[in-house]
Amino acid sequence: MNIRKLELKDAQLMLEWMHDESVVEKLHTDFSSKTIEDCERFIESSWNDMNNVHLAIASDTDEYMGTVSLKHIENGSAEFAITVRAEAMGKGYSWFGMESIIEKAFNEYALEHVYWCVSRLNERAVRFYDKHNFHEAVDIPNSVKERYADVGNLKWYSVLKGDDFNSRDTVAGCKVIRIKTIPAVNSGELSFFESKNDIPFEIKRIYYISKVPEGVRRGFHAHKELKQLLFCPYGRIQLILENKNGREEIELSDPSIGVIIDQFTWREMLWLQKDSVLCVAASDYYNKEDYVRDYDYFVKCIGR
Ligand code: T46
């Protein structure tokens, strides 16, 4: 997946979500009367707009999955907005789009502050922002709040340049750990963990996955008994986990971050960058009988 300039070919799928009640029911704006011409005009005007950035979130096959925006760019601040098609929900597109545009806001557009609001009745959105550790903002300027003067019951969020907005404690209830890491002056850092001392099981096997082209997905299975610590010592890999706690994703791009999967969990790994390496410390020897590769059976097992 990637974020890119909006293109005229995106208009049809943009119109699709605008008329999809399941997507728009809790949004502030009424899109019901929008036409394909409106979408095309919006896309064309996005190409030369200095105060607003609107980009497409696109799939690996370059299909439009939603729009992510930085609006009202002024005085080092911008308002974040995102809408994804129903088709894209629960597949990591929202988080990918959000994380990518916030990084762009701070690194490419040199902004200091990104804020947004959502109706408290939009439970899906509130859960999404809370789950990703964004905190409620109480210091939104009145000039910004005035834009929503006629909308009640809003929850405001904001993120400042330098905030560790990507830090998480869990992903689908699986623990995200900081692997002990010792930096050395001008010569990198060394990370380590010890069986049973730093991770909650004895390590019987280590394996790693390398030389994977960008955009390739692996995994698509759960383990019945096996416990594992997954980490990415080089590159960027999206890890998507699903279990009785729901379906969540996390980007592994920091050698000192690991995820412990010690419950019945479906996993998928998406290589966001060529040659990224996924390392795994496992609690047992390889046993093909421990794999559940049938997703329908997995879903039945977790009772969803
Ligand atoms: C997991 C994710 C994160 C072995 O013979 N020994 C081993 O220790 C492993 C891990 C695999 N294999 C064989 C089994 C297959 O013939 O290697 C082949 C590729 O394995 P698989 O298709 O399962 O690879 P991934 O990337 O889908 O999944 C792997 C692990 O298998 C799995 O336990 O949790 O990485």
Short mmCIF file of C-alpha atoms and ligand atoms in Angstrom, two decimals:
data_model
loop_
_atom_site.label_atom_id
_atom_site.label_comp_id
_atom_site.label_asym_id
_atom_site.label_seq_id
_atom_site.Cartn_x
_atom_site.Cartn_y
_atom_site.Cartn_z
CA MET A 1 0.00 0.00 0.00
CA ASN A 2 1.09 3.58 -0.50
CA ILE A 3 -0.13 7.16 -0.44
CA ARG A 4 0.03 9.09 -3.67
CA LYS A 5 -1.50 12.05 -5.55
CA LEU A 6 -5.21 11.70 -6.24
CA GLU A 7 -5.90 10.74 -9.87
CA LEU A 8 -9.02 11.15 -11.99
CA LYS A 9 -9.39 7.35 -12.13
CA ASP A 10 -10.08 7.46 -8.34
CA ALA A 11 -13.30 9.45 -8.80
CA GLN A 12 -15.63 6.45 -9.20
CA LEU A 13 -14.45 4.72 -5.99
CA MET A 14 -14.47 8.06 -4.15
CA LEU A 15 -18.11 8.50 -5.14
CA GLU A 16 -18.80 4.93 -3.99
CA TRP A 17 -17.91 5.69 -0.34
CA MET A 18 -19.72 9.04 -0.47
CA HIS A 19 -22.93 7.13 -1.15
CA ASP A 20 -22.18 4.27 1.23
CA GLU A 21 -24.26 4.79 4.37
CA SER A 22 -21.97 2.54 6.44
CA VAL A 23 -19.05 4.92 5.72
CA VAL A 24 -20.67 8.35 5.93
CA GLU A 25 -23.35 7.96 8.63
CA LYS A 26 -21.23 9.52 11.42
CA LEU A 27 -19.30 12.09 9.33
CA HIS A 28 -19.87 15.85 9.80
CA THR A 29 -20.22 16.52 6.05
CA ASP A 30 -23.24 15.46 4.02
CA PHE A 31 -21.95 13.77 0.85
CA SER A 32 -25.29 12.38 -0.33
CA SER A 33 -25.75 14.80 -3.25
CA LYS A 34 -22.18 14.50 -4.58
CA THR A 35 -21.74 13.46 -8.21
CA ILE A 36 -18.89 12.02 -10.22
CA GLU A 37 -18.21 15.54 -11.56
CA ASP A 38 -17.86 16.82 -7.97
CA CYS A 39 -15.30 14.09 -7.26
CA GLU A 40 -13.35 14.90 -10.43
CA ARG A 41 -13.36 18.62 -9.58
CA PHE A 42 -12.15 17.83 -6.03
CA ILE A 43 -9.34 15.65 -7.40
CA GLU A 44 -8.23 18.28 -9.93
CA SER A 45 -8.31 21.08 -7.38
CA SER A 46 -6.19 18.98 -4.98
CA TRP A 47 -3.26 19.18 -7.42
CA ASN A 48 -2.65 22.91 -6.94
CA ASP A 49 -3.94 23.63 -3.47
CA MET A 50 -1.28 25.18 -1.22
CA ASN A 51 -3.41 25.17 1.94
CA ASN A 52 -4.75 21.63 1.78
CA VAL A 53 -3.10 18.33 0.93
CA HIS A 54 -5.40 15.50 -0.19
CA LEU A 55 -3.76 12.18 -1.09
CA ALA A 56 -5.07 8.77 -2.09
CA ILE A 57 -4.42 5.70 0.01
CA ALA A 58 -3.81 3.07 -2.65
CA SER A 59 -3.56 -0.73 -2.57
CA ASP A 60 -0.63 -2.73 -3.93
CA THR A 61 -2.50 -2.88 -7.26
CA ASP A 62 -2.95 0.93 -7.13
CA GLU A 63 -6.68 0.77 -6.39
CA TYR A 64 -8.01 3.82 -4.52
CA MET A 65 -8.89 2.82 -0.95
CA GLY A 66 -9.58 6.23 0.59
CA THR A 67 -8.43 9.80 1.00
CA VAL A 68 -6.16 11.18 3.69
CA SER A 69 -5.78 14.92 4.14
CA LEU A 70 -4.05 17.79 5.89
CA LYS A 71 -6.45 20.72 5.73
CA HIS A 72 -6.16 24.41 6.68
CA ILE A 73 -2.37 24.35 6.66
CA GLU A 74 -1.35 27.59 8.40
CA ASN A 75 1.05 28.77 11.12
CA GLY A 76 2.74 25.37 11.38
CA SER A 77 -0.54 23.53 12.02
CA ALA A 78 -2.97 21.46 9.99
CA GLU A 79 -6.19 19.55 10.49
CA PHE A 80 -5.96 15.85 9.70
CA ALA A 81 -8.84 14.01 7.99
CA ILE A 82 -9.31 10.53 6.60
CA THR A 83 -12.06 8.49 4.97
CA VAL A 84 -11.65 4.96 3.70
CA ARG A 85 -14.00 2.79 1.64
CA ALA A 86 -15.90 0.06 3.50
CA GLU A 87 -13.78 -2.40 1.49
CA ALA A 88 -10.60 -1.00 3.11
CA MET A 89 -11.76 -1.18 6.74
CA GLY A 90 -9.92 -3.51 9.10
CA LYS A 91 -7.11 -4.13 6.62
CA GLY A 92 -4.53 -1.65 7.85
CA TYR A 93 -5.22 1.09 5.25
CA SER A 94 -6.48 3.65 7.79
CA TRP A 95 -3.48 3.33 10.06
CA PHE A 96 -1.07 3.28 7.13
CA GLY A 97 -2.66 6.43 5.66
CA MET A 98 -2.73 8.23 8.97
CA GLU A 99 0.81 7.36 9.99
CA SER A 100 2.16 8.25 6.53
CA ILE A 101 0.51 11.65 6.30
CA ILE A 102 1.43 12.64 9.87
CA GLU A 103 5.04 11.76 9.10
CA LYS A 104 4.81 13.88 5.94
CA ALA A 105 3.28 16.74 7.96
CA PHE A 106 6.29 16.89 10.26
CA ASN A 107 9.10 15.86 7.91
CA GLU A 108 8.06 17.13 4.48
CA TYR A 109 5.81 20.12 5.25
CA ALA A 110 7.75 21.12 8.43
CA LEU A 111 4.56 21.45 10.51
CA GLU A 112 4.64 21.42 14.31
CA HIS A 113 1.07 20.45 15.17
CA VAL A 114 -1.62 18.23 13.63
CA TYR A 115 -5.12 18.11 15.14
CA TRP A 116 -8.52 16.66 14.27
CA CYS A 117 -11.90 15.95 15.78
CA VAL A 118 -14.49 13.22 15.63
CA SER A 119 -18.05 12.86 16.87
CA ARG A 120 -18.10 10.99 20.16
CA LEU A 121 -20.97 8.98 18.65
CA ASN A 122 -18.60 7.68 15.96
CA GLU A 123 -17.51 4.76 18.12
CA ARG A 124 -15.50 3.07 15.37
CA ALA A 125 -13.34 6.19 14.89
CA VAL A 126 -12.97 6.94 18.62
CA ARG A 127 -11.88 3.32 19.24
CA PHE A 128 -9.37 3.58 16.38
CA TYR A 129 -7.72 6.75 17.72
CA ASP A 130 -7.75 5.56 21.32
CA LYS A 131 -6.31 2.19 20.34
CA HIS A 132 -3.43 4.00 18.65
CA ASN A 133 -2.70 5.92 21.85
CA PHE A 134 -3.76 9.37 20.69
CA HIS A 135 -4.81 11.55 23.59
CA GLU A 136 -7.74 13.90 23.84
CA ALA A 137 -6.64 17.50 23.19
CA VAL A 138 -7.93 20.25 25.45
CA ASP A 139 -6.04 23.22 23.98
CA ILE A 140 -7.56 23.52 20.51
CA PRO A 141 -7.75 27.24 19.58
CA ASN A 142 -11.24 28.73 19.40
CA SER A 143 -10.59 29.85 15.82
CA VAL A 144 -10.31 26.16 14.87
CA LYS A 145 -13.29 25.04 16.99
CA GLU A 146 -15.43 27.66 15.26
CA ARG A 147 -15.27 25.58 12.08
CA TYR A 148 -17.46 23.05 13.86
CA ALA A 149 -19.63 25.52 15.79
CA ASP A 150 -22.83 23.81 14.59
CA VAL A 151 -21.66 20.24 15.40
CA GLY A 152 -21.94 19.02 18.98
CA ASN A 153 -20.31 16.27 21.05
CA LEU A 154 -16.87 16.33 19.45
CA LYS A 155 -13.71 14.72 20.70
CA TRP A 156 -10.51 16.56 19.71
CA TYR A 157 -7.13 14.95 19.29
CA SER A 158 -3.73 16.39 18.49
CA VAL A 159 -0.18 15.30 17.91
CA LEU A 160 2.91 17.48 18.14
CA LYS A 161 6.16 17.10 16.22
CA GLY A 162 8.41 14.82 18.27
CA ASP A 163 5.52 12.96 19.94
CA ASP A 164 6.08 9.23 19.94
CA PHE A 165 2.61 8.73 18.46
CA ASN A 166 3.51 5.30 17.16
CA SER A 167 4.30 3.80 20.55
CA ARG A 168 1.97 1.02 21.54
CA ASP A 169 1.68 -1.40 24.47
CA THR A 170 -0.34 -4.07 22.72
CA VAL A 171 -1.53 -5.13 19.30
CA ALA A 172 -4.71 -7.29 19.31
CA GLY A 173 -3.94 -7.93 22.99
CA CYS A 174 -0.41 -9.23 22.21
CA LYS A 175 2.34 -7.47 24.12
CA VAL A 176 4.62 -5.00 22.34
CA ILE A 177 7.99 -5.06 24.10
CA ARG A 178 11.07 -2.85 24.05
CA ILE A 179 14.07 -5.08 23.45
CA LYS A 180 17.00 -4.00 25.63
CA THR A 181 19.21 -1.83 23.46
CA ILE A 182 22.59 -0.28 24.16
CA PRO A 183 23.65 2.63 21.94
CA ALA A 184 27.35 3.29 21.36
CA VAL A 185 28.70 6.69 20.38
CA ASN A 186 28.86 6.91 16.57
CA SER A 187 28.83 3.12 16.20
CA GLY A 188 25.23 2.05 16.22
CA GLU A 189 23.45 0.08 18.89
CA LEU A 190 23.27 -3.46 20.20
CA SER A 191 19.99 -5.12 21.16
CA PHE A 192 19.56 -8.36 23.08
CA PHE A 193 17.07 -10.52 24.95
CA GLU A 194 17.51 -13.62 27.03
CA SER A 195 15.35 -16.72 27.05
CA LYS A 196 12.94 -16.64 30.03
CA ASN A 197 14.61 -13.52 31.53
CA ASP A 198 13.38 -11.00 28.96
CA ILE A 199 10.66 -12.96 27.19
CA PRO A 200 8.09 -15.19 28.86
CA PHE A 201 9.16 -18.53 27.37
CA GLU A 202 12.20 -20.66 26.68
CA ILE A 203 13.57 -20.19 23.16
CA LYS A 204 13.99 -23.46 21.25
CA ARG A 205 14.25 -22.09 17.73
CA ILE A 206 15.27 -18.92 15.91
CA TYR A 207 14.37 -18.28 12.28
CA TYR A 208 14.38 -15.25 10.03
CA ILE A 209 12.75 -14.30 6.75
CA SER A 210 14.78 -12.26 4.28
CA LYS A 211 15.11 -11.31 0.58
CA VAL A 212 11.36 -10.65 0.35
CA PRO A 213 10.31 -8.16 -2.37
CA GLU A 214 8.34 -5.06 -1.35
CA GLY A 215 4.56 -5.56 -1.28
CA VAL A 216 4.67 -9.31 -0.64
CA ARG A 217 2.55 -10.82 2.13
CA ARG A 218 3.37 -13.94 4.12
CA GLY A 219 1.91 -15.75 7.08
CA PHE A 220 -1.85 -16.33 6.82
CA HIS A 221 -2.00 -18.81 9.68
CA ALA A 222 -2.31 -19.15 13.44
CA HIS A 223 -0.43 -21.41 15.84
CA LYS A 224 -2.20 -23.71 18.27
CA GLU A 225 0.49 -23.77 20.96
CA LEU A 226 3.62 -22.03 19.72
CA LYS A 227 4.67 -18.77 21.39
CA GLN A 228 6.85 -16.36 19.45
CA LEU A 229 8.66 -13.04 19.65
CA LEU A 230 8.68 -11.24 16.30
CA PHE A 231 10.95 -8.30 15.51
CA CYS A 232 12.40 -6.53 12.51
CA PRO A 233 16.13 -5.75 12.86
CA TYR A 234 16.21 -4.12 9.40
CA GLY A 235 13.55 -2.46 7.23
CA ARG A 236 9.79 -1.99 7.55
CA ILE A 237 7.24 -4.76 7.90
CA GLN A 238 3.56 -4.43 8.72
CA LEU A 239 2.35 -7.12 11.09
CA ILE A 240 -1.39 -7.77 11.11
CA LEU A 241 -2.72 -9.80 14.02
CA GLU A 242 -6.22 -11.10 14.57
CA ASN A 243 -7.64 -12.96 17.54
CA LYS A 244 -10.53 -12.81 20.00
CA ASN A 245 -9.49 -9.20 20.81
CA GLY A 246 -10.02 -8.06 17.19
CA ARG A 247 -7.83 -7.37 14.18
CA GLU A 248 -5.01 -4.83 14.55
CA GLU A 249 -1.80 -3.99 12.79
CA ILE A 250 1.53 -2.56 13.79
CA GLU A 251 4.49 -1.44 11.75
CA LEU A 252 7.76 -3.05 12.80
CA SER A 253 10.57 -0.71 11.76
CA ASP A 254 12.57 -0.27 14.94
CA PRO A 255 15.09 -3.01 15.84
CA SER A 256 14.33 -2.44 19.54
CA ILE A 257 10.60 -3.23 19.25
CA GLY A 258 9.17 -6.74 19.35
CA VAL A 259 5.74 -8.35 19.57
CA ILE A 260 5.09 -11.41 21.68
CA ILE A 261 2.38 -13.65 20.24
CA ASP A 262 1.43 -16.04 23.01
CA GLN A 263 -2.27 -16.57 22.29
CA PHE A 264 -4.26 -18.12 19.44
CA THR A 265 -3.64 -15.44 16.79
CA TRP A 266 -3.90 -15.23 13.02
CA ARG A 267 -0.90 -13.38 11.57
CA GLU A 268 -0.09 -11.77 8.24
CA MET A 269 3.11 -9.93 7.41
CA LEU A 270 3.36 -7.31 4.64
CA TRP A 271 6.81 -6.27 3.42
CA LEU A 272 6.61 -2.48 3.21
CA GLN A 273 10.24 -2.22 2.16
CA LYS A 274 12.36 -4.55 0.01
CA ASP A 275 14.91 -6.64 1.89
CA SER A 276 13.36 -6.02 5.32
CA VAL A 277 14.17 -8.87 7.69
CA LEU A 278 11.69 -10.52 10.05
CA CYS A 279 13.30 -12.40 12.94
CA VAL A 280 11.42 -14.81 15.16
CA ALA A 281 12.34 -16.44 18.47
CA ALA A 282 10.02 -19.41 19.00
CA SER A 283 9.12 -21.50 22.04
CA ASP A 284 9.29 -24.84 20.20
CA TYR A 285 10.80 -26.80 17.34
CA TYR A 286 9.13 -26.68 13.95
CA ASN A 287 5.95 -28.73 13.88
CA LYS A 288 3.63 -28.45 10.90
CA GLU A 289 0.75 -29.88 12.94
CA ASP A 290 0.79 -26.71 15.08
CA TYR A 291 -0.32 -24.51 12.14
CA VAL A 292 -3.95 -23.54 11.45
CA ARG A 293 -3.98 -22.32 7.83
CA ASP A 294 -7.75 -22.35 7.23
CA TYR A 295 -9.04 -18.84 7.99
CA ASP A 296 -12.73 -19.89 8.17
CA TYR A 297 -11.84 -22.59 10.69
CA PHE A 298 -9.73 -20.07 12.66
CA VAL A 299 -12.65 -17.61 12.81
CA LYS A 300 -14.94 -20.40 14.03
CA CYS A 301 -12.41 -21.32 16.74
CA ILE A 302 -12.28 -17.79 18.13
CA GLY A 303 -16.08 -17.66 18.11
CA ARG A 304 -16.63 -14.69 15.75
C1 T46 B 1 5.15 -17.61 11.67
C2 T46 B 1 5.53 -16.50 10.76
C3 T46 B 1 5.82 -15.23 11.50
C4 T46 B 1 10.51 -25.01 8.39
O1 T46 B 1 10.81 -26.07 7.81
N1 T46 B 1 11.02 -24.73 9.64
C5 T46 B 1 10.72 -23.59 10.29
O2 T46 B 1 11.21 -23.38 11.43
C6 T46 B 1 9.82 -22.66 9.69
C7 T46 B 1 9.43 -21.40 10.41
C8 T46 B 1 9.34 -22.95 8.45
N2 T46 B 1 9.68 -24.11 7.81
C9 T46 B 1 9.18 -24.33 6.45
C10 T46 B 1 7.68 -24.49 6.33
C11 T46 B 1 7.41 -24.01 4.91
O3 T46 B 1 7.65 -25.06 4.02
O4 T46 B 1 9.48 -23.17 5.66
C12 T46 B 1 8.50 -22.96 4.68
C13 T46 B 1 7.95 -21.52 4.77
O5 T46 B 1 7.17 -21.40 5.97
P1 T46 B 1 5.80 -20.55 6.00
O6 T46 B 1 5.13 -20.61 4.69
O7 T46 B 1 5.02 -21.01 7.19
O8 T46 B 1 6.37 -19.07 6.23
P2 T46 B 1 5.58 -17.79 6.72
O9 T46 B 1 6.44 -16.64 6.47
O10 T46 B 1 4.21 -17.75 6.14
O11 T46 B 1 5.40 -18.00 8.33
C14 T46 B 1 6.54 -18.03 9.17
C15 T46 B 1 6.46 -19.17 10.19
O12 T46 B 1 6.25 -20.42 9.51
C16 T46 B 1 5.32 -18.99 11.18
O13 T46 B 1 5.50 -19.90 12.27
O14 T46 B 1 4.56 -17.38 12.71
O15 T46 B 1 6.62 -16.79 9.89
#
